[in-house]
Coordinates of C-alpha atoms in Angstrom, one line a residue:
X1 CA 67.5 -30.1 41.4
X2 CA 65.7 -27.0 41.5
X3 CA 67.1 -23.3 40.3
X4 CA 69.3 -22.4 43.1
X5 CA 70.3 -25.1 44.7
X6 CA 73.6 -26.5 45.2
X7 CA 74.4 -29.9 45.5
X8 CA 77.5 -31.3 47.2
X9 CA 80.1 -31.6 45.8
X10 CA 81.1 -34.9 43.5
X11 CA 84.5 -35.3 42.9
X12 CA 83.5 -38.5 41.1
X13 CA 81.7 -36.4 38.5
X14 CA 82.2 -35.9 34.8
X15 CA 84.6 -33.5 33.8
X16 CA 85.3 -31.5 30.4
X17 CA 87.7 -29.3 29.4
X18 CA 86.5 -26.2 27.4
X19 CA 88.3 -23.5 26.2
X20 CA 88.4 -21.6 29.2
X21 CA 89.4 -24.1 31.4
X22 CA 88.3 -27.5 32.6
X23 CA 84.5 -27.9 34.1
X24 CA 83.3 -30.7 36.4
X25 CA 79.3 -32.0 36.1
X26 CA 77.4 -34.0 37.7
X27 CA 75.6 -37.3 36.5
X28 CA 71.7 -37.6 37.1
X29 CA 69.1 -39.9 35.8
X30 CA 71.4 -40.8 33.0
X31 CA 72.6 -38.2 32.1
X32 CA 75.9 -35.6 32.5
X33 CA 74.8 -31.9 33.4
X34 CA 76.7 -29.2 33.4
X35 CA 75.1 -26.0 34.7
X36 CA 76.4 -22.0 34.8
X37 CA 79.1 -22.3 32.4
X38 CA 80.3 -18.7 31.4
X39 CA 80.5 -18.2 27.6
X40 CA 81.3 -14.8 27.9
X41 CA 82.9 -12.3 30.9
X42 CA 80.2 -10.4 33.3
X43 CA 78.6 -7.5 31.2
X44 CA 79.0 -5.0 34.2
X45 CA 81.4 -1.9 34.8
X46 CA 83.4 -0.7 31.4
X47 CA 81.7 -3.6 29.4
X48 CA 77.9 -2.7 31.0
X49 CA 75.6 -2.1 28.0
X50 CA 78.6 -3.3 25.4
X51 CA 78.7 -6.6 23.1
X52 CA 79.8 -9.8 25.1
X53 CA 83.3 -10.3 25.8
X54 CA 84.9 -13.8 25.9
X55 CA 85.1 -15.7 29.1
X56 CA 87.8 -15.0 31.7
X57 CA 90.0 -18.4 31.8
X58 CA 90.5 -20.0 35.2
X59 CA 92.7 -22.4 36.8
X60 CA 91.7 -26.0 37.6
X61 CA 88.5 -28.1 37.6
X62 CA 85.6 -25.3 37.8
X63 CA 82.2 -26.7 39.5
X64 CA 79.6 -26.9 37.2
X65 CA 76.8 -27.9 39.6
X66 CA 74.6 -24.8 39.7
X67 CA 72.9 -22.4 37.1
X68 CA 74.3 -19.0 37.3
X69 CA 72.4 -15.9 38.0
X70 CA 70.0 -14.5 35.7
X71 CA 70.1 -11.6 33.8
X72 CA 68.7 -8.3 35.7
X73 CA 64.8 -8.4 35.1
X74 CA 61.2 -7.6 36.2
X75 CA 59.4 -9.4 38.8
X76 CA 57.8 -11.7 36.2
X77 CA 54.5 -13.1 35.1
X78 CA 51.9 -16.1 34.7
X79 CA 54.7 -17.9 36.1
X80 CA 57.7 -17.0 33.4
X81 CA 60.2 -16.4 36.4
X82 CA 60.3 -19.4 39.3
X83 CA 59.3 -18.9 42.9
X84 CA 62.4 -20.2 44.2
X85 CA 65.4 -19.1 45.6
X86 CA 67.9 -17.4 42.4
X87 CA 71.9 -17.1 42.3
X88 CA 73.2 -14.0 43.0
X89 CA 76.2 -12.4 41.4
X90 CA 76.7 -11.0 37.8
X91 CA 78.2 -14.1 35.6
X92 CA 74.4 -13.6 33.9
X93 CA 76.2 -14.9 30.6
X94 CA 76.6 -19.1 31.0
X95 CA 75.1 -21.7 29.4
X96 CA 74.0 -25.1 30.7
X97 CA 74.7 -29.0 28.8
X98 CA 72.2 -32.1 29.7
X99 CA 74.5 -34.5 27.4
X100 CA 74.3 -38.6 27.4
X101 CA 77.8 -39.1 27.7
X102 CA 80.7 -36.4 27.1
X103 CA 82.1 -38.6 24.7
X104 CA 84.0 -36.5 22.4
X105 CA 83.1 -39.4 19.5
X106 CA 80.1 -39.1 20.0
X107 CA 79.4 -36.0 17.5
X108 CA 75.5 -36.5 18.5
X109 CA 72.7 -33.4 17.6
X110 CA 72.9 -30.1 19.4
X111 CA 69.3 -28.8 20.5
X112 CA 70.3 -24.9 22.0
X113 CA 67.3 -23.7 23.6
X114 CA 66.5 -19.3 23.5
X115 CA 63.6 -18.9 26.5
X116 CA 61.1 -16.4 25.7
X117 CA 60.0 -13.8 28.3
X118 CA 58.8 -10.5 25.9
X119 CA 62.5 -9.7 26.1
X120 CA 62.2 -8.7 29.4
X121 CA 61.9 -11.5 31.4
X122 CA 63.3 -15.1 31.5
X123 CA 66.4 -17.6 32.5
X124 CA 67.9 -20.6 31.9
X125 CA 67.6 -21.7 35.3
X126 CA 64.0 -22.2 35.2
X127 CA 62.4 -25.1 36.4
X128 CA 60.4 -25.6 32.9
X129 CA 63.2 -25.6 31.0
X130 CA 64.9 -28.4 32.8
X131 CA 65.7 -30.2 29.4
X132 CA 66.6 -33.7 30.5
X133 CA 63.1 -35.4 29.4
X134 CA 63.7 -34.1 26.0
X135 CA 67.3 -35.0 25.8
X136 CA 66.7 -38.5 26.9
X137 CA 64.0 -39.1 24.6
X138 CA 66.0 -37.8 21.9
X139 CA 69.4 -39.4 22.3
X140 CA 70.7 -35.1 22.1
X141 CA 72.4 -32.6 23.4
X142 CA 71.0 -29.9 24.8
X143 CA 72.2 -27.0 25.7
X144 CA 70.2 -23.9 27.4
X145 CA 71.6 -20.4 28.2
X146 CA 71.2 -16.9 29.3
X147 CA 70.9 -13.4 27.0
X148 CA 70.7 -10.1 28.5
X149 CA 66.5 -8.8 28.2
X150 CA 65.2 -5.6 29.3
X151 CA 67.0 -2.4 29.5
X152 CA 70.4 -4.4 29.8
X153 CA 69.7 -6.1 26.6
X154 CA 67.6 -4.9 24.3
X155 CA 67.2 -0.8 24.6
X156 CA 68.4 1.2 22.4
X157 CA 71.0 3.2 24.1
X158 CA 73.4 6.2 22.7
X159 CA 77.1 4.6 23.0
X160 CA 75.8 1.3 23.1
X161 CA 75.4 -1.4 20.1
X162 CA 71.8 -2.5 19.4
X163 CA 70.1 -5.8 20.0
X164 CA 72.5 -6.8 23.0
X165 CA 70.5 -9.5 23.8
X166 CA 70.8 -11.3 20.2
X167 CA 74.8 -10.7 20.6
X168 CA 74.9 -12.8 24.0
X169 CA 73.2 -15.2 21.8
X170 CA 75.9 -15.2 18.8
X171 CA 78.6 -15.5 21.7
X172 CA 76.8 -18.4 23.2
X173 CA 76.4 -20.4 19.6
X174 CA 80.2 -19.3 19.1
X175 CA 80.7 -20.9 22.3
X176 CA 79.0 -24.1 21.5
X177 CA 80.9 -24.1 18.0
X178 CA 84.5 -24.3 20.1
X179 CA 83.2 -26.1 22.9
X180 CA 80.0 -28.4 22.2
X181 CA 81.9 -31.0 21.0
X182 CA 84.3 -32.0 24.2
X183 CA 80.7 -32.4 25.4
X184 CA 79.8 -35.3 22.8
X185 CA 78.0 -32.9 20.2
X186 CA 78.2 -32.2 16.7
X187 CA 78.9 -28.4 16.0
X188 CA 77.9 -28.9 12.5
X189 CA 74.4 -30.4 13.9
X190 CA 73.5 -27.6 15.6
X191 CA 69.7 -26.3 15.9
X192 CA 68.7 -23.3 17.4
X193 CA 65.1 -23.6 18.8
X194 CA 62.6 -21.5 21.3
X195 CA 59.1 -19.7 21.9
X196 CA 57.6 -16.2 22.2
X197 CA 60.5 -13.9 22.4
X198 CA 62.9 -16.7 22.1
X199 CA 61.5 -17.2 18.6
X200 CA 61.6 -13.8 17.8
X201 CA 65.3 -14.2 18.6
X202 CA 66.1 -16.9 16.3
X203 CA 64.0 -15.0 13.5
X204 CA 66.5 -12.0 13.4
X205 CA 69.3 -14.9 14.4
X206 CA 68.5 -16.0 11.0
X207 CA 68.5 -12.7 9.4
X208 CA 72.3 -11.7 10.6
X209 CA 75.0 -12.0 9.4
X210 CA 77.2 -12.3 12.4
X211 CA 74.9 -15.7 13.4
X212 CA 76.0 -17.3 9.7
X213 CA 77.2 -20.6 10.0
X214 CA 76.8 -20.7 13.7
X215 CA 73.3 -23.3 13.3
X216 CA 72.3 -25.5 10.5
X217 CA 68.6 -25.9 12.0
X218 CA 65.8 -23.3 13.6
X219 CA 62.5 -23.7 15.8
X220 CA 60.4 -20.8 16.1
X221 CA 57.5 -21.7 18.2
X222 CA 55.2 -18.5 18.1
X223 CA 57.2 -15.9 16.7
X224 CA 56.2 -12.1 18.0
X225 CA 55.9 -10.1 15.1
X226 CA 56.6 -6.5 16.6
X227 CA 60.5 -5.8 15.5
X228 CA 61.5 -2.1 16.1
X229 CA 62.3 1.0 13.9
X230 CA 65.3 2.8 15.3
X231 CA 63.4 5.9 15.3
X232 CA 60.5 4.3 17.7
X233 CA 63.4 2.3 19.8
X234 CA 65.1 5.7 20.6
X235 CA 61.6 7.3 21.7
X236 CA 60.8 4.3 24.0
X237 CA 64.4 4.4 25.1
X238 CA 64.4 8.3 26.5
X239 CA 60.9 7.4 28.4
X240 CA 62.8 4.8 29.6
X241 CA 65.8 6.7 30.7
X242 CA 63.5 9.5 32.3
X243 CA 61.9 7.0 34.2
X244 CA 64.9 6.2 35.9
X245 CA 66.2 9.5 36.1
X246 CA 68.8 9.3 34.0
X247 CA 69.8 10.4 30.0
X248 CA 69.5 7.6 27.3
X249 CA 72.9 7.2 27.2
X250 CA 75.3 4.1 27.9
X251 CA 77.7 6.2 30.4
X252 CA 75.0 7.6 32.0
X253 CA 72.7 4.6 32.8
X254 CA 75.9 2.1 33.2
X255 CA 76.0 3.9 37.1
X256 CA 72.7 2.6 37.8
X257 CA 72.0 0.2 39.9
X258 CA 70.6 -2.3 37.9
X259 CA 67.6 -3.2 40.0
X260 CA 66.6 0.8 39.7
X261 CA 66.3 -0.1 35.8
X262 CA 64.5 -2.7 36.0
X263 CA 61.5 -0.8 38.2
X264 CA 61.8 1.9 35.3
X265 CA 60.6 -0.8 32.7
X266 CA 58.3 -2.1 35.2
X267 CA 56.9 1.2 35.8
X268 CA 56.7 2.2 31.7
X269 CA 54.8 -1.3 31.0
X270 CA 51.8 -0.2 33.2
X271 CA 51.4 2.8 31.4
X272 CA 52.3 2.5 27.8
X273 CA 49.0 2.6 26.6
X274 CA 48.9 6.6 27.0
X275 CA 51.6 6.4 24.4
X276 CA 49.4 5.1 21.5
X277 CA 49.5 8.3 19.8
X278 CA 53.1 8.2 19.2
X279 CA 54.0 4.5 20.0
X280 CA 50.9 3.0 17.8
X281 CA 50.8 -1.0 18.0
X282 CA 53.4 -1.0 20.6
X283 CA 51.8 1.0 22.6
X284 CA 49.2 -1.7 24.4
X285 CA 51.8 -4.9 24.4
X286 CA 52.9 -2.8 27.5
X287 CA 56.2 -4.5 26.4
X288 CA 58.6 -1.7 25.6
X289 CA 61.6 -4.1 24.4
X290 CA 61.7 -6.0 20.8
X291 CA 64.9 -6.4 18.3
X292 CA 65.8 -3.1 16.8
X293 CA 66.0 -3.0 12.9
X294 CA 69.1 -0.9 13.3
X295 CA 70.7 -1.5 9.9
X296 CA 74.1 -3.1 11.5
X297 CA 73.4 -5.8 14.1
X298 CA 70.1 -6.8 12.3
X299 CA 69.7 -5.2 8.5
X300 CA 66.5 -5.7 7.9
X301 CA 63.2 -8.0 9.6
X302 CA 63.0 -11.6 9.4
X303 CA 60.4 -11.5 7.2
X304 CA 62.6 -9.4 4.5
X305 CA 65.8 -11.2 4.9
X306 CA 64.5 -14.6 4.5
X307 CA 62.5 -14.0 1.7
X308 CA 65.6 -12.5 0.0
X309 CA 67.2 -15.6 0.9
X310 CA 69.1 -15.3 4.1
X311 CA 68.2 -18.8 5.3
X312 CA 67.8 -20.9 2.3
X313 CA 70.2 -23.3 3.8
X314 CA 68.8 -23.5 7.1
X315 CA 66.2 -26.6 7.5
X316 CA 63.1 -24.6 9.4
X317 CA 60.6 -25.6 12.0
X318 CA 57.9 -23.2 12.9
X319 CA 54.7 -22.5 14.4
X320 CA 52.0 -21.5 16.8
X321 CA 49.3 -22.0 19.0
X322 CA 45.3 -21.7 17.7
X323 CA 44.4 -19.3 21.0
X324 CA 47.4 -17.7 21.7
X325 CA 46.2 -14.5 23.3
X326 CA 43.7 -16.1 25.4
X327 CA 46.5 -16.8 27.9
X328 CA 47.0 -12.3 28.2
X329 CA 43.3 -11.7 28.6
X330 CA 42.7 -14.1 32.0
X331 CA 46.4 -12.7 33.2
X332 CA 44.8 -9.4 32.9
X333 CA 41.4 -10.1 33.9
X334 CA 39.5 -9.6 30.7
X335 CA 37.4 -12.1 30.3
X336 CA 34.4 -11.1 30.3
X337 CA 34.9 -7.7 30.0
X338 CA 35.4 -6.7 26.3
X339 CA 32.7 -4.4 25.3
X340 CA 32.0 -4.1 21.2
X341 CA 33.4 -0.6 21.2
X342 CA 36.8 -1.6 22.6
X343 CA 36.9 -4.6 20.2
X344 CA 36.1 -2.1 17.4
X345 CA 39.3 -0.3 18.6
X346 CA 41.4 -3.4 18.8
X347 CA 40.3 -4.6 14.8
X348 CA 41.1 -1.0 13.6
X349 CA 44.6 -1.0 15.3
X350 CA 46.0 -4.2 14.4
X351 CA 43.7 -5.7 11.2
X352 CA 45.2 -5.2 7.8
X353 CA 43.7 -1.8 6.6
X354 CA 42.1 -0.5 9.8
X355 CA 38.7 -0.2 8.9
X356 CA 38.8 -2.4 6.1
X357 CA 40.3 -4.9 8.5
X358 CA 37.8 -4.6 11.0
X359 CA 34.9 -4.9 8.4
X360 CA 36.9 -7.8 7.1
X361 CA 37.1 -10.1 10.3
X362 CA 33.7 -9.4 11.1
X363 CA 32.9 -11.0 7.5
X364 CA 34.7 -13.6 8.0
X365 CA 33.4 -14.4 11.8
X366 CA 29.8 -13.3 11.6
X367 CA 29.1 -15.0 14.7
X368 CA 31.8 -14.2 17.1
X369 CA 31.4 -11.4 19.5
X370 CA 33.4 -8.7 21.0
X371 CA 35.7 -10.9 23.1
X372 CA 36.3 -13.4 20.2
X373 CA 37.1 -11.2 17.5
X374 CA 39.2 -8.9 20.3
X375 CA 41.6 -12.3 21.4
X376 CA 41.3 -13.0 17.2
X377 CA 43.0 -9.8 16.0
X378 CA 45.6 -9.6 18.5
X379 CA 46.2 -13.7 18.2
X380 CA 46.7 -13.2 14.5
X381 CA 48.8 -9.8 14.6
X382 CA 51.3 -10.6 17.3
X383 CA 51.8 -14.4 16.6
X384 CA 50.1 -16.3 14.3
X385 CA 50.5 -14.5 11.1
X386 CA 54.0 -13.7 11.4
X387 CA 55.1 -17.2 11.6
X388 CA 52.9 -18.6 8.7
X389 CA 54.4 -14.9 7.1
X390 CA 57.6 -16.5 8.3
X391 CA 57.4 -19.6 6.0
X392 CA 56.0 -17.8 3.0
X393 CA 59.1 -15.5 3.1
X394 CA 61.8 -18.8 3.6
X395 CA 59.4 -20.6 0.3
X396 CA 60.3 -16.9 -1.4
X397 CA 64.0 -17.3 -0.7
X398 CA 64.3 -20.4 -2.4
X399 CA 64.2 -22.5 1.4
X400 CA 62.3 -24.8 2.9
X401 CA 60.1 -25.1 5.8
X402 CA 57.9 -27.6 8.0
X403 CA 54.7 -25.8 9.6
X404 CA 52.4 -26.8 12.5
X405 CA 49.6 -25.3 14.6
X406 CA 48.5 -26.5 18.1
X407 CA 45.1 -26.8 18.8
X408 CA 44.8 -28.9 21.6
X409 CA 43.5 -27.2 24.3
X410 CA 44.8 -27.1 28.0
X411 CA 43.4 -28.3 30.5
X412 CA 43.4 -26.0 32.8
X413 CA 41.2 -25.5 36.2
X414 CA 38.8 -22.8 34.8
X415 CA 38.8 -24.2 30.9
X416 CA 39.3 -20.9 29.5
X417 CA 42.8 -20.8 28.2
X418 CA 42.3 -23.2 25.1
X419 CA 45.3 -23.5 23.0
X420 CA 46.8 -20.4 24.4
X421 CA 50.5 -18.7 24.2
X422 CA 53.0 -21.3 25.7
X423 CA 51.1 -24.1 26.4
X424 CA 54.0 -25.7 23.7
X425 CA 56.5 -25.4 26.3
X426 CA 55.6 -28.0 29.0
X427 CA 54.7 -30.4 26.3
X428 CA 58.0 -30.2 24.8
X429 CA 60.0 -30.5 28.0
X430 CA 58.0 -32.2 29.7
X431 CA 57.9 -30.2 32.5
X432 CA 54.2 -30.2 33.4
X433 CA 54.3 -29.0 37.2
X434 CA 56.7 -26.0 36.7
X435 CA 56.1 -22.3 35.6
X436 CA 53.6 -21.9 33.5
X437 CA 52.8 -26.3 33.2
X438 CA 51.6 -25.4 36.7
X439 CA 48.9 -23.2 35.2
X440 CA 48.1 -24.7 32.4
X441 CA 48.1 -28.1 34.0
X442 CA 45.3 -28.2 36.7
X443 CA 47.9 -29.5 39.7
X444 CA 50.6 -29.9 37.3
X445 CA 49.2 -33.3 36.4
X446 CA 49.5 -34.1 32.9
X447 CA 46.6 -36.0 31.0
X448 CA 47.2 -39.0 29.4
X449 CA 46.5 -37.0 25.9
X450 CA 49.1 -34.9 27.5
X451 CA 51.6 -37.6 27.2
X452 CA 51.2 -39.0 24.1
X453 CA 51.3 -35.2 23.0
X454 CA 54.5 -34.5 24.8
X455 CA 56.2 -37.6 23.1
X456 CA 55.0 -36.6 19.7
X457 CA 56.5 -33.1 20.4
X458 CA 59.7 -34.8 21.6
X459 CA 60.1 -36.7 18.9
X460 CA 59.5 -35.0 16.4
X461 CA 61.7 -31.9 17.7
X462 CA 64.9 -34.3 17.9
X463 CA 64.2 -35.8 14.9
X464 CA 64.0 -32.7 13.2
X465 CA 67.3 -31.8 14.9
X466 CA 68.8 -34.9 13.2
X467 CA 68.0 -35.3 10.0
X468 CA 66.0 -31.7 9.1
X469 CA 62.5 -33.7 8.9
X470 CA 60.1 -33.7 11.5
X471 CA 58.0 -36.6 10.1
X472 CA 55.4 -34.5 8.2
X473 CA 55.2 -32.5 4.3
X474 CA 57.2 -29.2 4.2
X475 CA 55.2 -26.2 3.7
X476 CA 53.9 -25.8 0.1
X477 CA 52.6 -22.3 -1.4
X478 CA 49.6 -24.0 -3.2
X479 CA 48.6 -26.9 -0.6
X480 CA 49.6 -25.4 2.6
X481 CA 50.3 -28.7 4.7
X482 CA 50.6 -28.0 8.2
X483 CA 50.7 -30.5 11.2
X484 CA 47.8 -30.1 13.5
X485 CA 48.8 -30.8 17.1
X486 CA 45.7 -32.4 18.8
X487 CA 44.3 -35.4 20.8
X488 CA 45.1 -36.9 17.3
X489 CA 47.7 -36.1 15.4
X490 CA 47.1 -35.4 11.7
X491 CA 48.4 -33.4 8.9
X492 CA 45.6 -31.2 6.7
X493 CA 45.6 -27.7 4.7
X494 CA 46.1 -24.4 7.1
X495 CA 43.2 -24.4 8.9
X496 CA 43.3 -20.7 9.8
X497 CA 42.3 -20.4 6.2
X498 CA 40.1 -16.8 6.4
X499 CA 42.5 -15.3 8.6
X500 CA 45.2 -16.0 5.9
X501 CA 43.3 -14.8 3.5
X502 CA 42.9 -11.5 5.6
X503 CA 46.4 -10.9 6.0
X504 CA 47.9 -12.3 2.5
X505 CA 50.2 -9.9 1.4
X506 CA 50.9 -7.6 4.4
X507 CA 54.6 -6.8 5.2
X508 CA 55.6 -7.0 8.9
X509 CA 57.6 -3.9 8.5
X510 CA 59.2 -2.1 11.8
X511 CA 56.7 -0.7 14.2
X512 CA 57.3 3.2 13.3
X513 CA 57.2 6.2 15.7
X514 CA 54.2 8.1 15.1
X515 CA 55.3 11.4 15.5

C-alpha cells in the first residue's frame, strides 16, 4: 500500500488497545500494521510552535489503516518526499508499527526509525521507509513516526521552546515505552536508529536528558555535523520571519498559514549563500534548520556530551558513506563544473585551519583535482568526520561503539554517484524502487550484489537491536576496526586514514554567528 491510500475496511483485523484508546490494523504479508497512530495531540492553534501534548483519547476501535499527514514542509528533493497522493489534516504527530504478531508475550526488539530530510523535509509515510522487509527478516518491531522539521520544528522562535522537532521525538519514544508492548515489543529493547538528519537527531537524542532511559540502543547512519549556536539560530530565524512577513515570534508566526512558511524557508534556501559573511559554514548547506545548542532542551553537542559520558550505557552503531556529497553535486548540477579557484574556497571554509587545511588535503591527495578535493572537504566536514568524531567521543566517555563505512558504489544510470549520501537507506529497507532507491537504482532494480548487501545490512541491524553486537569488533582507539560495506564484506583499519589524520582533534563546536 502506497502513502495515501486507504484500504477497505477489515473488521477481521488485528486490534490493540493503547493508552488512548483501542486501534484496529491490518494483516499483510505476514505481518500486523498499524499506520497513523497519534502519540501526541495536533501541534496547531494555542499549542502551534509549543512542546507536544499527549494524545486526545477517543472512543471505540480507531482505524489504523493509513499513515497520517505529514508535517508541513518544502516541496522536496532527489526524491526525499513521494510523488503520490499525501493525507490531509493536521494529526502530523503518529507513529506507525509493522509487528509479527501483537502478542503481548512476545517482548520482541523495538527498531524506531527517525527519517532524515535536512530537518526540513521528510515523513513516515514514505514509500522507502515501508519497514516490513526489514522487520520480517529480523523477527522485530518496527515502529516509524513523524517529527515536526522546518519552521514548525526546528527554528528558533521567541515564546517557543527550542528543538521542537527532537521533543515530538521524546513524546514518540515515551509513547512506545507505554504502548510498544500491547504491540508484542520489549520497551526495554528499544533502539533508536536513522540517516542524515535523522542521525543527527538521535546524536542530540543521546545528549538529553529528557530522552534518558527512553532507548537502550542507537544507529546513526551519516550524522550531519552542523548543530547551532543560539546566537546564529536567532539570526537565521529573523531572516526567516522577514521572509514571511512576519516578527520571529511564536504569537506572531502561529497565524500563518503554514504553507506561507514553508515558501519562506524555500525561498531563504536559494539564497543563503549571500549570507556567508555572517552565517559562515552554514551559509552554503542552503539548509537554514539544525538542532539548536540552546543550553535546556539540548546542553551541549553530541560530540561534548558523549565524551563526558552521556551515553556510556547506550550500545552504538554508527557510520557513513565513502562519497557522500557526490549525491548534492549531480542534484545541483556540478559536475563538471568546479573550477580550482572555487575548490580553493571550499578547502579554506570547511578544512581544519583554513589555509593550513587546504594546504593539508592537497598533501594528502596530490593527485585529485578541483572537483575531488571540492566533494572531499565537504564529504568529510558535514558527514564523515563527525560520526568517526562521534565514536571517539562515546570511547572518551567510557562507552562503546561498532563503526562501518560503505563503499560500495550504486549503480546508478550515469555511474557518478558512487557511495553517495543515502544510498544506505534502500539497502536497509529494502526498498529499492522508491524515493531515492529509484535514483540510485537504475529502474529500481536491485543487483544481485545489491541483495546480498541488503541482507547483510538487515541482519546485522536487527541483530544489533537484539543483543548490542552487530557481528563485527567495536571501535578501538589504537586499531580502529571498522566494517567495510562492499561487494564483499570485510572488516579492516579505517580506511579514510589521511582524512583522519587531517581532522584529529577538531571539536565540532556550534556553528557561530559571525557578526
Amino acid at each position: 500500500m502506497t502513502t495515501g491510500e486507504s484500504p477497505a475496511p477489515d473488521t477481521d483485523g488485528p486490534v490493540v488497545r493503547t493508552a488512548s484508546g483501542a486501534v484496529r490494523g491490518l494483516r499483510e504479508q505476514g505481518l500486523s500494521v498499524f499506520r497513523g497512530i497519534p502519540f501526541a495531540a495536533p501541534p496547531v492553534g494555542p499549542d502551534r510552535f509549543q512542546a507536544p501534548r499527549p494524545p486526545r483519547p477517543w472512543d471505540g476501535t480507531r482505524e489504523a489503516y493509513a499513515f497520517g499527514p505529514p508535517p508541513p514542509q518544502e516541496t522536496g528533493f532527489a526524491g526525499r518526499t513521494a510523488q503520490v497522493p499525501l493525507p490531509q489534516g493536521d494529526e502530523w504527530l503518529t507513529v506507525n508499527v509493522w509487528t509479527p504478531e501483537p502478542d503481548p508475550c512476545a517482548a520482541r526488539p523495538v527498531m524506531v526509525w527517525l527519517y532524515g530530510g535536512a530537518f526540513k523535509l521528510g515523513h513516515s509515510g514514505q514509500p522507502g521507509y515501508d519497514a516490513q522487509h526489514l522487520a520480517r527478516a529480523g523477527d522485530v518491531v518496527i515502529v516509524t513516526l513523524n517529527y515536526r522539521v522546518g519552521m514548525e520544528g526546528f527554528a528558533l522562535w521567541a515564546g517557543a521552546p527550542a528543538n521542537r522537532g527532537l521533543l515530538d521525538q521524546v513524546a514518540a519514544l515515551e509513547w512506545v515505552q507505554e504502548n510498544i508492548a500491547a504491540f508484542g515489543g520489549d520497551p526495554a529493547q528499544v533502539t533508536v536508529f536513522g540517516e542524515s538528519a535523522g542521525a543527527g537527531c538521535i546524536a542530540a537524542l543521546l545528549a538529553m536528558p529528557r530522552a534518558r532511559g527512553l532507548f537502550r540502543r542507537a544507529v546513526t547512519q551519516s550524522v550531519p555535523g552542523t548543530f547551532f549556536s543560539v546566537d546564529l539560530a536567532r539570526d537565521i530565524a529573523a531572516v526567516l520571519a522577514a521572509e514571511a512577513g512576519r516578527r520571529p515570534t511564536a504569537a506572531d508566526l502561529a497565524e500563518a498559514d503554514p504553507r506561507q512558511l514553508t515558501q519562506a524557508g524555500q525561498a531563504l534556501g536559494v539564497k543563503m549563500l549571500s549570507y556567508t559573511d555572517r552565517w559562515g559554514q552554514a551559509a552554503p548547506t542552503s539548509v537554514p534548520f539544525s538542532p539548536v545548542v540552546d543550553g535546556d532542551v539540548l546542553p551541549s553537542t553530541p560530540w561534548q556530551a558523549l565524551a563526558a559520558g552521556a551515553a556510556r550505557d547506550i550500545d552504538l552503531l554508527l557510520g557513513h558513506n565513502r562519497d557522500e556529497f557526490r549525491l548534492f553535486m549531480v542534484m545541483a548540477g556540478l559536475s563538471g563544473k568546479i573550477t580550482d579557484e572555487t575548490a580553493a574556497q571550499t578547502l579554506r571554509l570547511y578544512a581544519p585551519g583554513g589555509e593550513a587545511g587546504e594546504a593539508a588535503y592537497r598533501s594528502a591527495f596530490p593527485d585529485a583535482g578541483p572537483e575531488r578535493l571540492f566533494e572531499r572537504v565537504q564529504t568529510d566536514w558535514l558527514f564523515a568526520m563527525p560520526s568517526l568524531r562521534l565514536a571517539e567521543a562515546q570511547l572518551a566517555g567510557g562507552g562503546r561503539a561498532h563503526v562501518y563505512e560503505l563503499t560500495w558504489p550504486a549503480p546508478d544510470s550515469a555511474g557518478v554517484l558512487g557511495a553517495c549520501h543515502g544510498l544506505d537507506v534502500p539497502l536497509l529497507f529494502g526498498t529499492f524502487g522508491a524515493d531515492l532507491g529509484a535514483l540510485l537504482f537504475s529502474r529500481g532494480e536491485p543487483t544481485p550484489e545489491a541483495e546480498r548487501l541488503s541482507a547483510f545490512f538487515q541482519r546485522a541491524w536487527t541483530a544489533f537491536a537484539r543483543t548490542g553486537d552487530p557481528g563485527w569488533p567495536a571501535y578501538a582507539a589504537d586499531t580502529r576496526p571498522v566494517q567495510i560495506l562492499d561487494a564483499e564484506q570485510r572488516v579492516a583499519p579505517y580506511p579514510e586514514e589521511r582524512i583522519r589524520r587531517i581532522w584529529e582533534g577538531y571539536d565540532f563546536a556550534p556553528l557561530p554567528l559571525l557578526v
